[in-house]
Amino acid sequence: MRYLIVGNSAAGIFAAETIRGLDQAGQIIMVSQEDNLPYSRCLTSYLLGQEIPEQRIYIRNDNYYSETGIEFIGQNVEQVDARAKSVLLANGEKLSYDKLLIATGSSPFTPPIDGSNLEGVFQLRTLEDAKKIADFVPNVKEAVVVGAGLVGLKGAHGLHELGINVNVVEFAPQLMPLSLDSEAAGMVAGLLEKDGYRFYLNNKVVKILGEKNNNGGMTVSGVVLDSGEQIACQLVLMAVGVRPNTALVRDSGVKVNKGIIVNDRMQTSVEDIYSAGDVAETYDLLWDENRINALWPMATAQGIVAGCNMAGIERRYEGSMGLNSAVFCGVGVISAGILNLPDGEGQVFRAAEPQRNYYRKFILRDDRLVGMIMVGEIEGAGFLSALIRKRVKVNKTVVNQWLTDKISYQGYFSEGIPMGKVGQ
Amino acid sequence: MSNQSMLIDLTSCIGCKACAVACKQENGLAAGNTFLKVWLKEYLKDKVVKYYVHQACHHCNAPRCQAACPVGAIERREDGVVVQDEDKCIGCQVCVTVCPYGGAKIMANGKAGKCSFCKHRLKSGVPSACVTVCPTQARIMGGREEIVREAERRKAELLGKGCSTRLEGINDIQTKVIYLLPE
Amino acid sequence: MGFYIRPQVLSHNSKPMAHHGDMRTSICSLCNGGCGLKVSVDQSAKVQAVFGDPDNPYNKGKLCPKPMEIVQTLYGPDRVGYPLKKVNGQFVRISWDEALNIIAQKHLNYLNNDGSGSIVGFTSKIGGSYSKLALSIFSELTGMANFGTGPICYDSEEKVRKAMFGSGSASTPLSDAIFAKLILIIGNNCAQTKAGQFQWLQEARRAGAKVVVIDPRYTETAQQVDQFIQIKPGTDGALGMALLHLIIKNKQYDEEFVREKTKDFDQLAKAVADFTPEKAAQITGVPQEVIEKLARDLGTSRPAMLWPGRGIVCVNNAGSTLLAFEALMAILGNIGKPGSGIVSHINGYGKANNLVPPEAVVKPHRKRNAQELYQALEEGEIKMLYIAGNPCANWPDSNRMSKGIAGVDFVVCHTLVLDDSAMLADIVLPAVHWLEESGMQAGINRVMQWKEKTGEPYAEAKSGGDFFRQLASKMGLPVSCFPDNPEEAWELERTHNPAIVGITVERMRQTPGGVHYPCPENGEESVRLFANAVFPTASGKIELLGDKRVELKYSDPLEAPGNAGMLQTEYPYLFSTVKVAAHYHTECQYSEWARELEKPYVELHPLTAVELEVTDGEELRIETATGSLVLPVRITHTVPRNVLFTQPYYTMKSGYETLPVNSLFPVACDQAGGNFVNKNILCRAYAERRLGR
Amino acid sequence: MPKIYFRPERCDGCRACELACIEKHSQTQSIFMANLEKPSPQSRIRVSQSANQFAAVVCQQCLQAMCVEACMTGAMQYSESGAVIHDAKQCVGCWMCVMVCPFGAVIPLAEAKKAGKCNLCEEEKLPACVLACTRKALWYCTGEEYEIKAAGELECAT
């Protein structure tokens, strides 16, 4: 059996390791645009901020490919030919496969802003991006980060760690609009502002200004906001979102919506082609529809499921859900599930103590926990995210206690919280 | 075949363990994996009490394993069958530690496993494998009321012979599998 | 660095069976219970699973665990698929042709140089009726003496019964239990040994029968019945004689039947005249009142059935015990009527005669009994052996047997698996499993059922029927004597045996549950023997004292063969084997499931355990005059003091890797001259840890 | 692989396990000094209460551990022996593991910016908590041993 895996991040390597574990004899070929050892993209901002040395960004050791018997090819895959069961590499070479996994992830989206091609405009996704920024920052004092999502804020943090003044511009009225509510976002904003960050909410960059540099090119000198305000800066970090890398499957018959559509076995609409990770649109168990949940834990779980099914062991993927964890100025922030239900739907439990950066919010729908946010004391958060995943009815008195008490696993208790029928 | 109950009459069990092997065969369980374990128990009261324990899932009405499973891999279906989904199981074995009956068991690969009431057979209206083979009617299956009636009848009959027994699963704790035990 | 994936947890533990397979009907050939099977077979004719046949009137779809364990034996790692030849201690694969050539040449050599007596067969029930018939034809053509399962299982029982009634077979089908008023089960844990048919006893009880179990152990059978009588091991004969004494004294016997249909009644009465219940109570440990009550019950409950088990057959005083109980049934008139008689798995239906033209018959130039065989092996009188079975585990003094077999010049083993005996062979031949061959299978209900072939033979496995025919051809023997297939074999057997001539393959196939035998030309079945009260003995009557080779006289098991001459001070305990439902002799141990269900152990009374300073699970070494064995202890109140019980299913060359228990039993037969003894043998025991282990 | 099993019906909530764990994970290795240390050592086993029932929650060494799947730095992994181990050197304190552990058994050590979890006291013969548990509510054994032990404890009611 010849397994071809496109992409060497979370989904790709977990799939490869699963296949290797189940099929010692099979040939595993991994192709990636990035010609290096598997590393964690989530750690690029840590690398940028010099919080970790480069070697720690790699999540597998130096001899990884040879030890696991994976053939690695550092090439971009241009095109999948499903009928011929082969892929076309950027260097013109063709690779055939018996089972193909597309785990190409996603790429930052660059909005059409005037000046976005100037020197000093960056995005932060890959190791290479981080290195490029690192090379550039010695001349930077002032930076603008476009987008206050998790990626933007982590990038901002990296720059801030280097002693750069960071200005964050966000279109929405709050930070992290997809993973926090306004109250928690306000709390995070307060924390960061105290640390020297400046936020421009309800705003967007309409133009990036440039000036001639010594090399004859144009370098960033500032940005113009929608409000008319100008911010002088030497670096712009674009973090306004990502798009799945689906270009390689065009004309292959693989159905694509926003991402590649897969079933609960991670199979695409074309036989023997599987997809997992940020590029795949998988079942979201809270929204009960296919969605992209571009998250590390989902990518690994999907990779394992894909690997099993590719190696002939039928396994089903339960589904994804939104889950985020971040630390701002030493304060942990965790959110999970559905954070904003339409008005009148569900029930919300909330507790806030801004003076000690403590916030908890639990969202119930049909007596089931569907979402939560925890700022500050985050111990036991996993039990709640598991409850959300489990979709069981919960006892409201206990949920109320969790607003202030320690949260702990209840399954040992005979009157344990999760009871009743699983599912919707 | 919904609302099916099972009676396990340990006073009629001859310990041949056909049920245990039928279970293995039916559910494709390799050595080391058991949903049903039959073992001898013996103690002294006013007489020697000797019977074979049938250690397996009782299919509780309020299963503790379901409450304890952190990932929702165990579910009590509408027909009362408590099923476990191997795909969801993460192998924490908590279901095993909370079950008062030793019903959820540690399988050879470390994940948990348990009796599924042969749910694949129920679908086609066939009783569970263990019931079909039992040579002594120690395992029978049928509608809940019918099974409870039969259990009470056997209990009364045994009492008439001076043998006191106890029924489990129809009083304070309700289970789909009812046990008639010698006392 | 650790790992991020644990592949072993990704596969599924259970794969519920999809019932797609072709379901074929067959008959279980393990314990002679004759349970109907439904065998699910896949497209490549591989057996997938075994179920009970709901249409079989005898087991009604119910089953014990044994047949379900088969699939694992059939395709398990121990199964032999190809002929093997031992070269420098290692087995190498050879062709059937080469194997047959070697065997034929060796056989002819020994036959010419050492005589027919130098070649001996050890066969058990491998294959079925086809193999059995071919073997008997081959034996007649070559003068080869055969040792079947008789000496280790039923010889005493069969001989005593034959001497009394003229037929050694069971006289009554088990299904007759529902007509009985009283069923006496003695030395027989049928709940374990005939589990698939146990429902008949339950039905009998529902129909009003009283079931009495006499056993030293509180067995699973004893648990399920109306009365359990615990008796000292090996003293059943005394109980039987006291019962005879009481029945005769109280004139509760069937006077007319005794007068018309039995012989030697006066001698019988004389023999038990002084065997009072007081005396029996002293010997057996059964209170006098209980004996008297049982006699009254027997005297007043007719019809009654007797179901003796190995507990009174494989013992050193079997003959007189059997004589006593069967005479008891006879004088009570419990013979030939519905719900009476003797139940047994012995299904003798006579031999087919004249299969071989008289001029071609070769008589064995030496006759030996089973005991003498050991010496003959040791002294090199036997040059060549055909083994189909596992004598190294199932015959007593297994170490001696193994040594004997190892010393034989040339050993051929026709076998399913590489067991203890096969390992000693020079040529190993792959045998078909009984599910892979059709044939006639008799059962505990006195019926002959046609067992259909279900699976295709594994690899190059061959039936004994084919093997002996092809061997005969290589040896230049008249091949025309041999049948070509199981159907033809049965046709041959039926037409050469007037007792079963009415039972054709077609008739068996068409009759659910099979045909009761004998069934002569007129096609009439005999549900129970002696229904016409005619007995095929010399006198035409029941000879109450048999052929007098066995005396109706109680003999103390401690003074009887195997124990006589042993010092009780040195060997203070008794040692016995008892069976479990998951195993049939040593055959099922190649199933992983069976090994998981049953682990060997030795049962001890708590006080015996205290005396031996062992607790539950600790290892105990048991020693007899012939060997020693270490087993974990299971303490139980259900066994008498000073008696140790273990099970006879484990061997060295299987997953158990335990010395076969028969190595502890001496080569001893009871007075009836039939059975080897595997119960009530003196032993000593001590905690294994004392040896510093 | 042996691991810690918790038998809920035996626990009386004495919290000896927590204390023993704190001592084990302290710098001073002193049950008296441990709580005075900075950063204060954290117990990896936590006793929780519901009504009058108690339960000790500790890493269950899941076979398909959610923390291993969620860890974006590769710090959470399976050891050769099969335990779930945590490589503190690799950990950046992102609390992804805290976010997913369904038992809440991964402890965020905020001061150290590292996750902390039960390591079964790998260098000891028996985990400290198991030793400390007087009610024998914590068992340290393999799955097979657990099955045998637990079957032995089954009430007649089975």
CSV table of N, CA, C and O in Angstrom, one decimal, chain C residues 20-70:
chain,number,residue,atom,x,y,z
C,20,HIS,N,-23.9,-13.7,7.8
C,20,HIS,CA,-24.1,-13.9,6.3
C,20,HIS,C,-23.8,-15.3,5.9
C,20,HIS,O,-24.2,-15.7,4.8
C,21,GLY,N,-23.1,-16.0,6.7
C,21,GLY,CA,-22.6,-17.3,6.3
C,21,GLY,C,-23.7,-18.3,6.0
C,21,GLY,O,-24.8,-18.2,6.4
C,22,ASP,N,-23.3,-19.3,5.2
C,22,ASP,CA,-24.2,-20.4,4.8
C,22,ASP,C,-24.3,-21.2,6.1
C,22,ASP,O,-23.3,-21.6,6.7
C,23,MET,N,-25.5,-21.5,6.5
C,23,MET,CA,-25.7,-22.3,7.7
C,23,MET,C,-26.0,-23.7,7.4
C,23,MET,O,-26.9,-24.1,6.7
C,24,ARG,N,-25.0,-24.6,7.8
C,24,ARG,CA,-25.2,-26.0,7.5
C,24,ARG,C,-25.5,-26.8,8.8
C,24,ARG,O,-25.0,-26.4,9.9
C,25,THR,N,-26.2,-27.9,8.7
C,25,THR,CA,-26.6,-28.6,9.8
C,25,THR,C,-25.5,-29.7,10.1
C,25,THR,O,-25.0,-30.3,9.1
C,26,SER,N,-25.2,-29.9,11.3
C,26,SER,CA,-24.3,-31.0,11.6
C,26,SER,C,-24.6,-31.5,13.0
C,26,SER,O,-25.6,-31.1,13.7
C,27,ILE,N,-23.8,-32.5,13.5
C,27,ILE,CA,-24.0,-33.1,14.8
C,27,ILE,C,-22.6,-33.0,15.5
C,27,ILE,O,-21.6,-33.3,15.0
C,28,CYS,N,-22.7,-32.6,16.8
C,28,CYS,CA,-21.5,-32.5,17.5
C,28,CYS,C,-20.9,-33.9,17.8
C,28,CYS,O,-21.7,-34.8,18.2
C,29,SER,N,-19.7,-34.1,17.6
C,29,SER,CA,-19.1,-35.4,17.9
C,29,SER,C,-18.1,-35.4,19.1
C,29,SER,O,-17.2,-36.2,19.1
C,30,LEU,N,-18.3,-34.4,20.0
C,30,LEU,CA,-17.4,-34.4,21.1
C,30,LEU,C,-17.7,-35.4,22.2
C,30,LEU,O,-17.0,-36.3,22.3
C,31,CYS,N,-18.7,-35.2,22.9
C,31,CYS,CA,-18.9,-36.0,24.1
C,31,CYS,C,-19.9,-37.1,23.9
C,31,CYS,O,-20.3,-37.8,24.9
C,32,ASN,N,-20.3,-37.4,22.7
C,32,ASN,CA,-21.3,-38.4,22.4
C,32,ASN,C,-22.7,-38.0,22.9
C,32,ASN,O,-23.5,-38.9,23.1
C,33,GLY,N,-22.8,-36.7,23.1
C,33,GLY,CA,-24.2,-36.3,23.5
C,33,GLY,C,-25.0,-36.2,22.3
C,33,GLY,O,-26.3,-36.4,22.3
C,34,GLY,N,-24.4,-36.0,21.1
C,34,GLY,CA,-25.2,-35.9,19.9
C,34,GLY,C,-26.0,-34.7,19.7
C,34,GLY,O,-27.1,-34.7,19.1
C,35,CYS,N,-25.5,-33.5,20.1
C,35,CYS,CA,-26.2,-32.3,20.0
C,35,CYS,C,-26.2,-31.8,18.5
C,35,CYS,O,-25.2,-31.9,17.9
C,36,GLY,N,-27.4,-31.3,18.1
C,36,GLY,CA,-27.5,-30.8,16.7
C,36,GLY,C,-26.8,-29.5,16.6
C,36,GLY,O,-26.9,-28.6,17.5
C,37,LEU,N,-26.1,-29.3,15.5
C,37,LEU,CA,-25.3,-28.0,15.3
C,37,LEU,C,-25.8,-27.3,14.1
C,37,LEU,O,-26.2,-27.9,13.1
C,38,LYS,N,-25.7,-26.0,14.1
C,38,LYS,CA,-25.8,-25.2,12.9
C,38,LYS,C,-24.4,-24.5,12.7
C,38,LYS,O,-24.0,-23.9,13.6
C,39,VAL,N,-23.8,-24.8,11.6
C,39,VAL,CA,-22.5,-24.3,11.4
C,39,VAL,C,-22.5,-23.2,10.3
C,39,VAL,O,-23.0,-23.5,9.2
C,40,SER,N,-22.0,-22.1,10.7
C,40,SER,CA,-21.9,-21.0,9.7
C,40,SER,C,-20.6,-21.1,8.9
C,40,SER,O,-19.6,-21.2,9.5
C,41,VAL,N,-20.8,-21.1,7.6
C,41,VAL,CA,-19.6,-21.4,6.8
C,41,VAL,C,-19.5,-20.2,5.8
C,41,VAL,O,-20.4,-19.7,5.2
C,42,ASP,N,-18.3,-19.8,5.6
C,42,ASP,CA,-18.1,-18.6,4.7
C,42,ASP,C,-17.9,-19.1,3.2
C,42,ASP,O,-18.0,-20.3,2.9
C,43,GLN,N,-17.7,-18.2,2.3
C,43,GLN,CA,-17.6,-18.5,0.9
C,43,GLN,C,-16.5,-19.6,0.6
C,43,GLN,O,-16.7,-20.4,-0.3
C,44,SER,N,-15.4,-19.5,1.3
C,44,SER,CA,-14.4,-20.4,1.0
C,44,SER,C,-14.5,-21.7,1.8
C,44,SER,O,-13.5,-22.4,2.1
C,45,ALA,N,-15.8,-22.0,2.3
C,45,ALA,CA,-16.1,-23.2,3.0
C,45,ALA,C,-15.2,-23.3,4.3
C,45,ALA,O,-14.9,-24.4,4.7
C,46,LYS,N,-15.0,-22.2,4.9
C,46,LYS,CA,-14.3,-22.1,6.2
C,46,LYS,C,-15.4,-22.0,7.3
C,46,LYS,O,-16.3,-21.2,7.1
C,47,VAL,N,-15.2,-22.7,8.3
C,47,VAL,CA,-16.2,-22.6,9.4
C,47,VAL,C,-16.0,-21.3,10.1
C,47,VAL,O,-14.9,-20.9,10.5
C,48,GLN,N,-17.1,-20.5,10.3
C,48,GLN,CA,-17.0,-19.3,10.9
C,48,GLN,C,-17.4,-19.3,12.4
C,48,GLN,O,-16.8,-18.7,13.3
C,49,ALA,N,-18.5,-20.1,12.6
C,49,ALA,CA,-19.0,-20.1,13.9
C,49,ALA,C,-19.9,-21.3,14.1
C,49,ALA,O,-20.4,-21.9,13.0
C,50,VAL,N,-20.1,-21.7,15.3
C,50,VAL,CA,-21.0,-22.9,15.5
C,50,VAL,C,-22.1,-22.5,16.5
C,50,VAL,O,-21.9,-21.8,17.5
C,51,PHE,N,-23.3,-22.9,16.1
C,51,PHE,CA,-24.5,-22.6,16.9
C,51,PHE,C,-25.2,-23.9,17.2
C,51,PHE,O,-25.0,-24.9,16.6
C,52,GLY,N,-26.2,-23.8,18.1
C,52,GLY,CA,-27.1,-25.0,18.3
C,52,GLY,C,-28.1,-25.1,17.3
C,52,GLY,O,-28.5,-24.0,16.7
C,53,ASP,N,-28.5,-26.3,16.9
C,53,ASP,CA,-29.6,-26.4,15.9
C,53,ASP,C,-30.9,-26.5,16.6
C,53,ASP,O,-31.3,-27.4,17.3
C,54,PRO,N,-31.7,-25.4,16.4
C,54,PRO,CA,-33.0,-25.4,17.1
C,54,PRO,C,-34.0,-26.5,16.6
C,54,PRO,O,-34.9,-26.8,17.3
C,55,ASP,N,-33.7,-27.0,15.4
C,55,ASP,CA,-34.6,-28.1,14.9
C,55,ASP,C,-34.2,-29.5,15.4
C,55,ASP,O,-34.9,-30.4,15.1
C,56,ASN,N,-33.1,-29.6,16.1
C,56,ASN,CA,-32.8,-30.9,16.6
C,56,ASN,C,-33.6,-31.1,17.9
C,56,ASN,O,-33.5,-30.3,18.8
C,57,PRO,N,-34.4,-32.2,17.9
C,57,PRO,CA,-35.3,-32.4,19.0
C,57,PRO,C,-34.6,-32.7,20.3
C,57,PRO,O,-35.2,-32.7,21.4
C,58,TYR,N,-33.3,-33.0,20.3
C,58,TYR,CA,-32.6,-33.4,21.5
C,58,TYR,C,-32.0,-32.2,22.3
C,58,TYR,O,-32.1,-32.1,23.5
C,59,ASN,N,-31.3,-31.4,21.5
C,59,ASN,CA,-30.7,-30.2,22.2
C,59,ASN,C,-31.5,-28.9,22.0
C,59,ASN,O,-31.2,-27.9,22.7
C,60,LYS,N,-32.4,-28.9,21.0
C,60,LYS,CA,-33.3,-27.8,20.8
C,60,LYS,C,-32.6,-26.5,20.7
C,60,LYS,O,-33.0,-25.5,21.3
C,61,GLY,N,-31.4,-26.5,20.0
C,61,GLY,CA,-30.7,-25.2,19.8
C,61,GLY,C,-29.8,-24.9,21.0
C,61,GLY,O,-29.0,-23.9,20.9
C,62,LYS,N,-29.8,-25.6,22.1
C,62,LYS,CA,-29.0,-25.3,23.2
C,62,LYS,C,-27.6,-26.0,23.0
C,62,LYS,O,-27.5,-27.0,22.2
C,63,LEU,N,-26.6,-25.5,23.7
C,63,LEU,CA,-25.3,-26.0,23.4
C,63,LEU,C,-24.4,-25.7,24.6
C,63,LEU,O,-24.6,-24.8,25.4
C,64,CYS,N,-23.4,-26.6,24.8
C,64,CYS,CA,-22.4,-26.3,25.8
C,64,CYS,C,-21.3,-25.6,25.1
C,64,CYS,O,-21.3,-25.4,23.9
C,65,PRO,N,-20.3,-25.1,25.9
C,65,PRO,CA,-19.3,-24.3,25.2
C,65,PRO,C,-18.4,-25.0,24.2
C,65,PRO,O,-17.8,-24.4,23.3
C,66,LYS,N,-18.2,-26.3,24.4
C,66,LYS,CA,-17.2,-27.1,23.6
C,66,LYS,C,-17.3,-26.9,22.1
C,66,LYS,O,-16.3,-26.5,21.5
C,67,PRO,N,-18.4,-27.1,21.5
C,67,PRO,CA,-18.5,-27.0,20.0
C,67,PRO,C,-18.2,-25.6,19.5
C,67,PRO,O,-17.6,-25.4,18.4
C,68,MET,N,-18.5,-24.6,20.3
C,68,MET,CA,-18.2,-23.2,19.9
C,68,MET,C,-16.7,-22.9,20.0
C,68,MET,O,-16.3,-21.9,19.3
C,69,GLU,N,-16.0,-23.6,20.7
C,69,GLU,CA,-14.6,-23.4,20.8
C,69,GLU,C,-13.8,-23.9,19.6
C,69,GLU,O,-12.7,-23.7,19.4
C,70,ILE,N,-14.6,-24.8,18.8
C,70,ILE,CA,-13.9,-25.5,17.8
C,70,ILE,C,-13.2,-24.6,16.7
C,70,ILE,O,-12.1,-24.9,16.3
